[in-house]
Short mmCIF file of C-alpha atoms in Angstrom, two decimals:
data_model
loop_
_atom_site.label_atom_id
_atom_site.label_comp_id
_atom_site.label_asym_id
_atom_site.label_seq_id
_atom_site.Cartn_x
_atom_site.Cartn_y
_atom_site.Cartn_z
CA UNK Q 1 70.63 35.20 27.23
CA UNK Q 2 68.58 36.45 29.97
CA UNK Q 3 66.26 35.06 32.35
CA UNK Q 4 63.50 37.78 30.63
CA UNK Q 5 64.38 36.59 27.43
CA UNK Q 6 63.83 32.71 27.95
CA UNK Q 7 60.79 32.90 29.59
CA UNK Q 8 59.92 35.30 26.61
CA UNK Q 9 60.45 32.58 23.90
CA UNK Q 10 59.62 29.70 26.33
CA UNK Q 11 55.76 31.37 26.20
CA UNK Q 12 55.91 31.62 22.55
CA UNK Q 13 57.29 27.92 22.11
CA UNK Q 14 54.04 26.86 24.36
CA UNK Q 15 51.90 28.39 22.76
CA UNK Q 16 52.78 27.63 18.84
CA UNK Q 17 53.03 24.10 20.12
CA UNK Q 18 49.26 23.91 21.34
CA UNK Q 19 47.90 26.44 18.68
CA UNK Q 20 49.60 25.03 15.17
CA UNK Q 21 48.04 21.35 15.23
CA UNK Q 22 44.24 23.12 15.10
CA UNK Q 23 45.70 25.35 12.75
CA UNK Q 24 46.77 22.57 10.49
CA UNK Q 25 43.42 20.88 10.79
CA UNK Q 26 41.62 23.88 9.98
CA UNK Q 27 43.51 24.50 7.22
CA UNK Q 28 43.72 20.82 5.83
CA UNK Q 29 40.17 20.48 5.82
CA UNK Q 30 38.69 24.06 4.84
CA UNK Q 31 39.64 23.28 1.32
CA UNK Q 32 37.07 20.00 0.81
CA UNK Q 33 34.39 21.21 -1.54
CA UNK Q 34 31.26 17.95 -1.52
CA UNK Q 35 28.92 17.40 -4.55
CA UNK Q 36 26.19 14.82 -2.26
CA UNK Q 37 22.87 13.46 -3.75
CA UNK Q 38 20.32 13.35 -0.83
CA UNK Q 39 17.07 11.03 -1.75
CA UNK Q 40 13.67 11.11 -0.49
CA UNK Q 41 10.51 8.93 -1.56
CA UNK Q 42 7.86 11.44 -1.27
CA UNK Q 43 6.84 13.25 -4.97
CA UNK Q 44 8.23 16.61 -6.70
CA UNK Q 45 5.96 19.86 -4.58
CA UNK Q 46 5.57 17.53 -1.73
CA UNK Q 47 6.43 19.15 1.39
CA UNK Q 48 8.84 16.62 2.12
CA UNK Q 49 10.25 17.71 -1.15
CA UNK Q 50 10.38 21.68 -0.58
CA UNK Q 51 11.66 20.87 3.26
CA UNK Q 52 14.61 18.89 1.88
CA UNK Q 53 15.25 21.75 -0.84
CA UNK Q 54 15.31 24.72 1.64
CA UNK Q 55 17.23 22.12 3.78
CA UNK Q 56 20.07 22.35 0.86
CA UNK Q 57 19.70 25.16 -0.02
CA UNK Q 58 20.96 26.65 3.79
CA UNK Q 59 23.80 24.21 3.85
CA UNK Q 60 25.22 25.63 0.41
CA UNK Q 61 24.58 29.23 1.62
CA UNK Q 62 26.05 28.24 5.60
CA UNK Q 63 29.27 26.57 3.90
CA UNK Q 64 29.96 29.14 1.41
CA UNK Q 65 29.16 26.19 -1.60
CA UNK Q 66 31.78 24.09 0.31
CA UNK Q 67 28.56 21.40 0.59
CA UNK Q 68 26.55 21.47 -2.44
CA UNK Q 69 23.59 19.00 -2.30
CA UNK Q 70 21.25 17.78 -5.11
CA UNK Q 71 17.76 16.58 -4.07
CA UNK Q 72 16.38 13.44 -5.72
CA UNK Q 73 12.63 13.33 -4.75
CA UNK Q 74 9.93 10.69 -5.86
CA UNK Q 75 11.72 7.68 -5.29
CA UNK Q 76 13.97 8.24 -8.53
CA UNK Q 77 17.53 7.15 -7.06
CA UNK Q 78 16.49 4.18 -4.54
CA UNK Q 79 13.41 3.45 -2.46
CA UNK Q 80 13.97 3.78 1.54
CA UNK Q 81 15.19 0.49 2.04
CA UNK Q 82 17.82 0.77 -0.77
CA UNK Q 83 18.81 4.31 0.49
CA UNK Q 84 19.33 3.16 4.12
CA UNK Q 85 21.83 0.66 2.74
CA UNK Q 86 23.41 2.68 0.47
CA UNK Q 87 24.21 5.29 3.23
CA UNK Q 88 25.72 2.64 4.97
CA UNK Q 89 27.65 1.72 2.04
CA UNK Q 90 28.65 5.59 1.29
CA UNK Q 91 27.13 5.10 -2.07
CA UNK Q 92 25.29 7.68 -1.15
CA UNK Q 93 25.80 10.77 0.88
CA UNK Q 94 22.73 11.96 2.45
CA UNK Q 95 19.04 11.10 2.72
CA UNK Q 96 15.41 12.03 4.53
CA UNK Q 97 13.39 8.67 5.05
CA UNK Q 98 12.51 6.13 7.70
CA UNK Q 99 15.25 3.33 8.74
CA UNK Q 100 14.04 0.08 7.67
CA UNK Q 101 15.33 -3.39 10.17
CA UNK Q 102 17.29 -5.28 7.14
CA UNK Q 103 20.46 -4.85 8.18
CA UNK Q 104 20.25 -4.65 11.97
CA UNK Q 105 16.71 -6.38 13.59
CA UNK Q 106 17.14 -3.48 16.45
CA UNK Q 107 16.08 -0.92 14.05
CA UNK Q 108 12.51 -2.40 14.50
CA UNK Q 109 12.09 0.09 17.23
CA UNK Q 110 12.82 3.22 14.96
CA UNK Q 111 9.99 2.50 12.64
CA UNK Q 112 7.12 1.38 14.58
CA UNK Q 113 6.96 0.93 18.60
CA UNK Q 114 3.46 1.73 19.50
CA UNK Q 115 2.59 4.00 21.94
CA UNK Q 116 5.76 5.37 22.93
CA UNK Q 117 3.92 8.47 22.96
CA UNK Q 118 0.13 9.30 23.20
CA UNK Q 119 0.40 13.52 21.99
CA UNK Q 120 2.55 16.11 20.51
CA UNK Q 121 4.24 17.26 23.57
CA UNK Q 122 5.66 13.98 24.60
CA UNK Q 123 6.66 13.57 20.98
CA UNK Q 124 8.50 16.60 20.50
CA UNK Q 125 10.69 16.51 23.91
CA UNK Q 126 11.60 12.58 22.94
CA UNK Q 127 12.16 14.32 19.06
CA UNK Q 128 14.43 17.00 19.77
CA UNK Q 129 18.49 16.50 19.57
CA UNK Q 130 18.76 16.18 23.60
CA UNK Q 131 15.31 14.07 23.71
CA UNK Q 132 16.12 10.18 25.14
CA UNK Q 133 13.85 8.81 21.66
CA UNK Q 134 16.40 11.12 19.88
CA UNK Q 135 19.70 9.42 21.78
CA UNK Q 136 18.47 6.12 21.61
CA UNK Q 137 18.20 6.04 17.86
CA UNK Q 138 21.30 7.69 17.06
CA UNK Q 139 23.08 4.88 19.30
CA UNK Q 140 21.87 2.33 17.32
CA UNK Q 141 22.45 4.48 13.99
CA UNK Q 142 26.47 4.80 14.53
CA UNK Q 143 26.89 1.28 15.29
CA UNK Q 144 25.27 1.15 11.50
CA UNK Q 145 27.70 3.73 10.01
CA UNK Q 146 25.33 6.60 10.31
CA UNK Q 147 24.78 9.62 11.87
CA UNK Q 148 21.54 11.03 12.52
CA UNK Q 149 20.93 15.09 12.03
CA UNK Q 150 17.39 15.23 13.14
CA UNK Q 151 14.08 13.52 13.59
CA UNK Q 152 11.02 14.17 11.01
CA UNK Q 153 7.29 13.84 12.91
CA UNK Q 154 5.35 12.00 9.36
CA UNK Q 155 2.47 12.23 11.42
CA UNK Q 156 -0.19 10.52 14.14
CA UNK Q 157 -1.84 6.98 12.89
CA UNK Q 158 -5.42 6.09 13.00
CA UNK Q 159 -7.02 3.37 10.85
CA UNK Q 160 -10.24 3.46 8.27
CA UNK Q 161 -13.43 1.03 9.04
CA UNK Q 162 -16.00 -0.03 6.86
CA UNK Q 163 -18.31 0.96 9.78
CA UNK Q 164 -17.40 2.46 13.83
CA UNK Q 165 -15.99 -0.49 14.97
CA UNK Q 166 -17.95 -2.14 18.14
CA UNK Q 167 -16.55 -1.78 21.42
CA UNK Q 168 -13.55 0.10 20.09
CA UNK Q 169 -13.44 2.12 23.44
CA UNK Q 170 -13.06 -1.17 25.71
CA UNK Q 171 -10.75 -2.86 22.80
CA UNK Q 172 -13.27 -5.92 22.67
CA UNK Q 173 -12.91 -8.22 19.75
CA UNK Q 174 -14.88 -6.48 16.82
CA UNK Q 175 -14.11 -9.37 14.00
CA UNK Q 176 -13.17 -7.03 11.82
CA UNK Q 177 -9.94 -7.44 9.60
CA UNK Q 178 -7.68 -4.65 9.56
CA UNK Q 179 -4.93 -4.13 7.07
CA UNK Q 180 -1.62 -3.66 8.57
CA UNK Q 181 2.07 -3.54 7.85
CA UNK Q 182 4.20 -6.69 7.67
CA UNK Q 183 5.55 -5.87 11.11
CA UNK Q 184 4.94 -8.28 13.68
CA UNK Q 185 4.81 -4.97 16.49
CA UNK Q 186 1.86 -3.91 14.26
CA UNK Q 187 -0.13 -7.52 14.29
CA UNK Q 188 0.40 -7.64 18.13
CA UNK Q 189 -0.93 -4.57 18.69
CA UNK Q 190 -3.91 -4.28 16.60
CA UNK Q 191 -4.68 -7.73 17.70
CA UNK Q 192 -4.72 -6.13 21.14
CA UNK Q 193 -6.84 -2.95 20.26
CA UNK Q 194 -9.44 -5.89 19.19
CA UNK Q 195 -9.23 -5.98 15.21
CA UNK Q 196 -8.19 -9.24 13.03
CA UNK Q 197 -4.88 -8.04 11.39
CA UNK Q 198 -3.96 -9.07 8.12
CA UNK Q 199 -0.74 -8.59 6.36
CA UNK Q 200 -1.53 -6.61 3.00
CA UNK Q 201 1.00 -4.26 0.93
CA UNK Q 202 -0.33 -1.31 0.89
CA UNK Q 203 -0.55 -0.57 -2.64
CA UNK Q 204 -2.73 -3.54 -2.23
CA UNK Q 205 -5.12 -2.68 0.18
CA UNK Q 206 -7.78 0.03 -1.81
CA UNK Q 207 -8.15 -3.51 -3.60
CA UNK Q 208 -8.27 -5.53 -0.97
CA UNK Q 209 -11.41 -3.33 1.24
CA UNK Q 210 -13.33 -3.08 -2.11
CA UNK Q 211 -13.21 -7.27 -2.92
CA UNK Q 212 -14.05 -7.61 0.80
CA UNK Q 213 -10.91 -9.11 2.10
CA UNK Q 214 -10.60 -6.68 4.28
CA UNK Q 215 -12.77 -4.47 6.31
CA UNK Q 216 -10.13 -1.85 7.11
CA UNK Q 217 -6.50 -0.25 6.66
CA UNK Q 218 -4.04 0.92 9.34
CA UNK Q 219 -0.51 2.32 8.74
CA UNK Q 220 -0.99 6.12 8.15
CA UNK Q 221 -1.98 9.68 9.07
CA UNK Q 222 -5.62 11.17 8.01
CA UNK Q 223 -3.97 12.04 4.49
CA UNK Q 224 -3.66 8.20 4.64
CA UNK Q 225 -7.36 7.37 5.56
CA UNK Q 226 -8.51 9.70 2.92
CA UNK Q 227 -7.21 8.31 -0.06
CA UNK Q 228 -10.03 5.40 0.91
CA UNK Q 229 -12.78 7.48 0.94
CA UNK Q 230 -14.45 5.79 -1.25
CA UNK Q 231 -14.86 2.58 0.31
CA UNK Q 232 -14.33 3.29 3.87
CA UNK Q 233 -17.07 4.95 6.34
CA UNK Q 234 -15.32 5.76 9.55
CA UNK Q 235 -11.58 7.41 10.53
CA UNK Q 236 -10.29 6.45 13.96
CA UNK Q 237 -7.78 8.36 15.08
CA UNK Q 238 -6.00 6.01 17.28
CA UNK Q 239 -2.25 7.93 17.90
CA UNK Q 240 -0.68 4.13 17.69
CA UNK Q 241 2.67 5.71 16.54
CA UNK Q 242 4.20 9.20 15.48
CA UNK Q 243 5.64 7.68 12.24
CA UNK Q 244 9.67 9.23 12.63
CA UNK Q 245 11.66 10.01 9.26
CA UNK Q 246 15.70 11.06 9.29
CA UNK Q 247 17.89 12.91 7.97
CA UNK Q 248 21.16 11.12 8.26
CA UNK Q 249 24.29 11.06 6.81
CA UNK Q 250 27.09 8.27 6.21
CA UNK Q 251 29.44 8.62 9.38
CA UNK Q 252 32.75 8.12 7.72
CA UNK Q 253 31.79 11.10 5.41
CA UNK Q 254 29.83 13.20 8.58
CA UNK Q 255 33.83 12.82 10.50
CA UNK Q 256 35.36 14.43 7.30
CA UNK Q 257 33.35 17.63 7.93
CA UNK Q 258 34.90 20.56 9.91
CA UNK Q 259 32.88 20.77 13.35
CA UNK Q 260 31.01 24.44 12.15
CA UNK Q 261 29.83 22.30 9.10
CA UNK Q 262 28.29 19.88 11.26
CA UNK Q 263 26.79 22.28 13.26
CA UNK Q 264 25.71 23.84 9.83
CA UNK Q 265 23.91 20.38 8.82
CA UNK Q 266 22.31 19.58 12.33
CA UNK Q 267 20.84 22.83 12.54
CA UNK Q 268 19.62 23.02 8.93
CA UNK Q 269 17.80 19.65 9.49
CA UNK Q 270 16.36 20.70 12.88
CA UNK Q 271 15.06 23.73 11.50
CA UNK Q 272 13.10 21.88 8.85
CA UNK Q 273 12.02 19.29 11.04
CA UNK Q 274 10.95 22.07 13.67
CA UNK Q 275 8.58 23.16 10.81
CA UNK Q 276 7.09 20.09 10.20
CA UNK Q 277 5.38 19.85 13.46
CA UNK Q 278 3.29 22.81 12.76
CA UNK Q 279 2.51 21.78 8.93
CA UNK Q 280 1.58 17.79 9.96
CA UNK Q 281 -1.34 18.86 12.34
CA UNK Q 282 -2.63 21.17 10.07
CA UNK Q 283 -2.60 18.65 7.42
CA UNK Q 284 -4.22 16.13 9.48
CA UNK Q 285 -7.06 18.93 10.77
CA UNK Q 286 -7.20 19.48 6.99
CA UNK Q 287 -7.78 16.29 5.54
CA UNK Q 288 -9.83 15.21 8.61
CA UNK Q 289 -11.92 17.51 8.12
CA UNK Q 290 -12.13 16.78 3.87
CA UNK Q 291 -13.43 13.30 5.39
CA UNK Q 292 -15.63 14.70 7.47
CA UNK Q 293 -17.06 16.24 4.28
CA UNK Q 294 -17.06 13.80 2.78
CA UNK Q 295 -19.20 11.80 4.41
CA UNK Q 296 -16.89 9.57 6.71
CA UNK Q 297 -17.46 9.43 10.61
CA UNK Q 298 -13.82 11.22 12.32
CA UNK Q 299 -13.36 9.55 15.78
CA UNK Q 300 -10.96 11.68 17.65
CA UNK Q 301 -10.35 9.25 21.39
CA UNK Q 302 -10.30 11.47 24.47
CA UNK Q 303 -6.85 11.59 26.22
CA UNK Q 304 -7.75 9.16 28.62
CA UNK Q 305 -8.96 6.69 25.80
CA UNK Q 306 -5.60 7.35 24.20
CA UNK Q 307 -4.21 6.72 27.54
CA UNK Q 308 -5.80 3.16 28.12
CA UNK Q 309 -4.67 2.15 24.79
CA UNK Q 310 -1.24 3.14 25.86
CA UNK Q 311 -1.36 0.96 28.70
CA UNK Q 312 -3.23 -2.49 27.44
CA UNK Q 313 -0.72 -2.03 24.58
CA UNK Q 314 2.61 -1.43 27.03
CA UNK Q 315 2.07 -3.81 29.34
CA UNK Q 316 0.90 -6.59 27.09
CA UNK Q 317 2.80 -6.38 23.79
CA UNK Q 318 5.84 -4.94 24.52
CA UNK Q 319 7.00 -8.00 26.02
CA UNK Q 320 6.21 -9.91 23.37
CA UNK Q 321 8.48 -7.25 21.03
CA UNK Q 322 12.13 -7.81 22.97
CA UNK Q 323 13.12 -10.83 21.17
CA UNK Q 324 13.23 -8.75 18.22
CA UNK Q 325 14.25 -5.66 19.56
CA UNK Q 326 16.04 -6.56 22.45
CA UNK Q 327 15.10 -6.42 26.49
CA UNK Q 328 17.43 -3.61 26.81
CA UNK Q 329 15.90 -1.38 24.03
CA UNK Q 330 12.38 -1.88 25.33
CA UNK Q 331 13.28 -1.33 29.10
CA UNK Q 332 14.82 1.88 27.67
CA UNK Q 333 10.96 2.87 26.54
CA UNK Q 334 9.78 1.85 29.63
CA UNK Q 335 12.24 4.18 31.48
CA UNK Q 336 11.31 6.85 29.80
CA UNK Q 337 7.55 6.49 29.69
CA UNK Q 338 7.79 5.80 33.45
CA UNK Q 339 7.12 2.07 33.58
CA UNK Q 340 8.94 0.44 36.57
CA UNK Q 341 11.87 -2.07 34.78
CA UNK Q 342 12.35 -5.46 36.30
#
């Protein structure tokens, strides 16, 4: 044989070696067709409802039906805490909710860390897939058996008042007593912003204001505040937390999926998150405004209010939060909101 000829079939032997094992794994895995359930809490015509829809709906259409998802909205397969665990579990597939701490006391700091932010712009940069909020999370999520696709904004907090609380600008004591969640981040900080908190399920608390146990409720965007209109005066938008909602995937199933179908399922969920922005603050401007009307006083806090908040509530509760999130976790918000770490 010649010299010609074995360099020939030499270059053919190199490159059927390196091109025939990503042939093989193309081929073994282009053949998986999926039939996943994704649950969410929020009811049927909800727009978290129509966003996870037209979420499926481009996955089916993008894999060419080799991912065909069924949305379960209104709480009908599991609440959020039940769905985080059975995502874990692979029970079920897929899911759009907030990450509850059950299974992993860490996950404190994906539900409520106040003031990581203070407006939209911070909040969408930390968002967004390359965003250090963004990275952080996922971290903790793949140590869970998850993978995170993108981050939902719910929407900015504020709080209801039977009257404009005194001193709110200076966070002095006020006396009042302020329903919160049953999350010690949310006591500590409330306490700080100069309210009495007081730990009250939520489908308790319209109860609760009217029998006079409490004097306000905390927890929610202005949808939130107006479902109290009734017995509630004031809204006070106080931008305490950017409430953040997933969609996330078991990680056992996400590492079956051919790399173009994850790309397919991140940027499905990006592009419905990327449209929430826009609907949330035109749903708060909405239903502030329906308070407005209604009668209620709407408190919107200058930047640099928001900003003072920020800082009373960064320097003197988040070192109360690391033994349950961890030093490393809350130096990691410091970092990033430019707080000098010891």
């Amino acid at each position: 044989m010649s010299r010609k000829w074995q360099i020939l079939i030499g270059i053919f032997l190199a490159i059927t070696l390196v091109y025939a094992p990503v042939s093989f794994a193309a081929s073994k895995t282009a053949d998986y067709k999926f039939k996943w359930r994704m649950p969410q809490t929020m009811p049927v015509g909800d727009d978290h409802d129509l966003r996870a829809l037209a979420f499926a709906k481009e996955v089916k259409e993008k894999t060419d039906g080799r991912i065909d998802i069924t949305v379960y909205s209104g709480g009908v397969l599991c609440d959020w805490v039940e769905c985080y665990e059975n995502i874990m579990t692979g029970d079920i597939e897929i899911a759009l909710s907030s990450f509850p701490d059950t299974f992993d006391p860490r996950m404190v700091i994906t539900y409520y860390m106040p003031y990581l932010f203070t407006n939209t712009e911070e909040a969408k940069k930390a968002f967004a897939t390359d965003g250090w909020y963004y990275k952080m999370v996922d971290k903790l999520l793949l140590q869970n058996g998850i993978k995170g696709l993108a981050l939902w904004p719910q929407g900015w907090a504020g709080m209801t008042a039977r009257e404009e609380p005194k001193g709110w600008r200076e966070m002095k004591p006020n006396g009042m007593k302020l329903r919160v969640m049953p999350l010690k981040a949310c006591e500590l900080t409330w306490q700080k912003l100069g309210y009495i908190p007081v730990t009250i399920p939520y489908s308790d608390a319209f109860s609760a204001i009217s029998r006079g146990v409490a004097d306000g409720q905390s927890g929610g965007p202005p949808y939130q505040g107006y479902q109290f209109r009734e017995v509630q005066k004031v809204w006070l938008q106080y931008n305490d937390y950017l409430e953040p909602w997933w969609f996330y995937i078991n990680l056992d199933l996400w590492d079956k999926l051919t790399e173009n179908d994850q790309k397919v399922l991140i940027d499905a969920a990006q592009r419905q998150c990327q449209g929430r922005w826009d609907f949330f603050l035109k749903e708060a401007a909405d239903f502030s405004q329906k308070m407005a009307d209604y009668g209620l006083k709407v408190i919107q806090p200058t930047d640099a209010e928001l900003k003072g908040f920020a800082d009373a509530v960064r320097k003197d509760v988040w070192p109360k939060l690391e033994p349950l999130m961890g030093k490393s976790l809350v130096d990691e918000c410091r970092k990033n909101v430019g707080i000098p770490v010891k």
